[in-house]
Amino acid sequence: MKCKFDINRRIIFNIFWMVLGGVLIGCNMAGLVDDYWCGFGAGLLGVGVVQTIRNIRYLRSAEYREKVNTTNQDERNRFLANKAWAWAGYLYVLVAAVATIVFQLLGKTELSTAAGFSVCIIMVFHWLSYLYLQRKY
């Protein structure tokens, strides 16, 4: 079970994200930053609102709190989440590898290099993680 202090800290942190998002949107409206930062601010604002609502609901509703705690501690859900991450990693490597070849064929050398580099980085992270987990377990 999450401690009440931890939830209150999360709510404060989410309020910070909402304020930062509002400031970025305001700066865009004032012409100080471009549209990228306005979109980024809107994203921060939206995520902050949703997370704050979820955390307040967690504090106020015993039924919701029990449901969340059960979901977070259930072994099947953890297994499925880990499996989903593994599949996402495999698919990313395959898509980025294909993109490397396609971009090269289209003459988009910079995009091809970026996609190839991302595959390389993921493979290095996988190898390092494997070495770490092999020693730990």
Short mmCIF file of C-alpha atoms in Angstrom, two decimals:
data_model
loop_
_atom_site.label_atom_id
_atom_site.label_comp_id
_atom_site.label_asym_id
_atom_site.label_seq_id
_atom_site.Cartn_x
_atom_site.Cartn_y
_atom_site.Cartn_z
CA MET A 1 0.00 0.00 0.00
CA LYS A 2 1.21 3.45 -0.84
CA CYS A 3 1.78 5.72 2.11
CA LYS A 4 -0.36 8.86 2.45
CA PHE A 5 2.77 11.04 2.51
CA ASP A 6 3.91 9.56 -0.80
CA ILE A 7 0.54 10.29 -2.43
CA ASN A 8 0.53 13.86 -1.10
CA ARG A 9 4.06 14.34 -2.46
CA ARG A 10 2.91 13.04 -5.84
CA ILE A 11 -0.03 15.43 -5.86
CA ILE A 12 2.30 18.37 -5.14
CA PHE A 13 4.65 17.20 -7.89
CA ASN A 14 1.74 16.92 -10.34
CA ILE A 15 0.58 20.43 -9.44
CA PHE A 16 4.11 21.61 -10.29
CA TRP A 17 3.80 19.98 -13.73
CA MET A 18 0.41 21.64 -14.25
CA VAL A 19 1.83 25.06 -13.33
CA LEU A 20 4.85 24.53 -15.59
CA GLY A 21 2.52 23.49 -18.42
CA GLY A 22 0.40 26.59 -17.87
CA VAL A 23 3.50 28.80 -17.90
CA LEU A 24 4.67 27.29 -21.20
CA ILE A 25 1.24 27.81 -22.75
CA GLY A 26 1.21 31.40 -21.44
CA CYS A 27 4.69 32.05 -22.82
CA ASN A 28 3.52 30.83 -26.21
CA MET A 29 0.50 33.11 -26.13
CA ALA A 30 2.81 36.00 -25.23
CA GLY A 31 5.02 35.13 -28.21
CA LEU A 32 8.06 34.18 -26.11
CA VAL A 33 8.29 30.54 -27.26
CA ASP A 34 7.21 28.63 -30.35
CA ASP A 35 4.34 26.17 -30.78
CA TYR A 36 6.47 23.17 -29.79
CA TRP A 37 6.68 24.44 -26.22
CA CYS A 38 2.95 25.20 -26.19
CA GLY A 39 2.23 21.58 -27.11
CA PHE A 40 4.73 20.37 -24.54
CA GLY A 41 3.04 22.56 -21.92
CA ALA A 42 -0.39 21.24 -22.87
CA GLY A 43 0.92 17.70 -22.45
CA LEU A 44 2.35 18.51 -19.01
CA LEU A 45 -0.89 20.20 -18.00
CA GLY A 46 -3.02 17.27 -19.17
CA VAL A 47 -0.88 14.60 -17.52
CA GLY A 48 -0.72 16.62 -14.30
CA VAL A 49 -4.51 16.95 -14.17
CA VAL A 50 -5.15 13.25 -14.85
CA GLN A 51 -2.54 12.07 -12.34
CA THR A 52 -3.78 14.47 -9.66
CA ILE A 53 -7.35 13.21 -10.12
CA ARG A 54 -6.15 9.60 -9.88
CA ASN A 55 -4.14 10.30 -6.72
CA ILE A 56 -6.99 12.16 -5.03
CA ARG A 57 -9.34 9.31 -5.93
CA TYR A 58 -6.81 6.87 -4.46
CA LEU A 59 -6.78 8.82 -1.19
CA ARG A 60 -10.57 9.20 -0.92
CA SER A 61 -11.93 5.87 -2.15
CA ALA A 62 -11.09 2.72 -0.19
CA GLU A 63 -12.61 0.56 -2.94
CA TYR A 64 -10.48 2.21 -5.66
CA ARG A 65 -7.39 2.03 -3.42
CA GLU A 66 -7.90 -1.71 -2.88
CA LYS A 67 -8.41 -2.26 -6.62
CA VAL A 68 -5.21 -0.35 -7.48
CA ASN A 69 -3.18 -2.13 -4.80
CA THR A 70 -4.42 -5.53 -5.97
CA THR A 71 -3.64 -4.70 -9.59
CA ASN A 72 -0.15 -3.46 -8.75
CA GLN A 73 0.69 -6.48 -6.60
CA ASP A 74 -0.82 -9.18 -8.82
CA GLU A 75 1.85 -11.50 -10.25
CA ARG A 76 -0.08 -12.08 -13.48
CA ASN A 77 -0.25 -8.33 -14.17
CA ARG A 78 3.47 -7.96 -13.49
CA PHE A 79 4.23 -10.85 -15.83
CA LEU A 80 2.05 -9.33 -18.56
CA ALA A 81 3.63 -5.90 -18.12
CA ASN A 82 7.14 -7.35 -18.41
CA LYS A 83 6.13 -9.38 -21.44
CA ALA A 84 4.62 -6.28 -23.07
CA TRP A 85 7.88 -4.36 -22.52
CA ALA A 86 9.83 -7.21 -24.07
CA TRP A 87 7.56 -7.31 -27.13
CA ALA A 88 7.73 -3.53 -27.47
CA GLY A 89 11.52 -3.72 -27.42
CA TYR A 90 11.62 -6.47 -30.04
CA LEU A 91 9.21 -4.62 -32.30
CA TYR A 92 11.12 -1.37 -31.91
CA VAL A 93 14.39 -3.00 -32.93
CA LEU A 94 12.77 -4.65 -35.95
CA VAL A 95 10.98 -1.49 -37.10
CA ALA A 96 14.07 0.68 -36.61
CA ALA A 97 16.25 -1.87 -38.45
CA VAL A 98 13.85 -1.91 -41.40
CA ALA A 99 13.65 1.90 -41.27
CA THR A 100 17.46 2.05 -41.45
CA ILE A 101 17.42 0.15 -44.74
CA VAL A 102 14.38 1.96 -46.17
CA PHE A 103 15.79 5.40 -45.35
CA GLN A 104 19.10 4.45 -46.94
CA LEU A 105 17.33 3.28 -50.10
CA LEU A 106 15.39 6.56 -50.21
CA GLY A 107 18.62 8.54 -49.90
CA LYS A 108 17.77 9.85 -46.42
CA THR A 109 21.21 9.18 -44.97
CA GLU A 110 20.73 11.21 -41.77
CA LEU A 111 17.48 9.42 -40.92
CA SER A 112 19.06 6.07 -41.76
CA THR A 113 22.01 6.81 -39.48
CA ALA A 114 19.71 7.91 -36.65
CA ALA A 115 17.56 4.78 -36.94
CA GLY A 116 20.66 2.55 -37.11
CA PHE A 117 22.21 4.30 -34.13
CA SER A 118 19.01 3.81 -32.11
CA VAL A 119 19.10 0.06 -32.85
CA CYS A 120 22.73 -0.03 -31.75
CA ILE A 121 21.98 1.82 -28.50
CA ILE A 122 19.07 -0.50 -27.68
CA MET A 123 21.24 -3.55 -28.32
CA VAL A 124 24.00 -2.17 -26.06
CA PHE A 125 21.42 -1.47 -23.32
CA HIS A 126 20.08 -5.01 -23.73
CA TRP A 127 23.56 -6.50 -23.45
CA LEU A 128 24.45 -4.43 -20.37
CA SER A 129 21.12 -5.29 -18.74
CA TYR A 130 21.68 -8.97 -19.46
CA LEU A 131 25.16 -8.85 -17.89
CA TYR A 132 23.80 -7.07 -14.82
CA LEU A 133 20.86 -9.43 -14.39
CA GLN A 134 23.08 -12.47 -14.95
CA ARG A 135 25.24 -11.45 -11.99
CA LYS A 136 22.30 -10.44 -9.82
CA TYR A 137 20.30 -13.63 -10.37
#
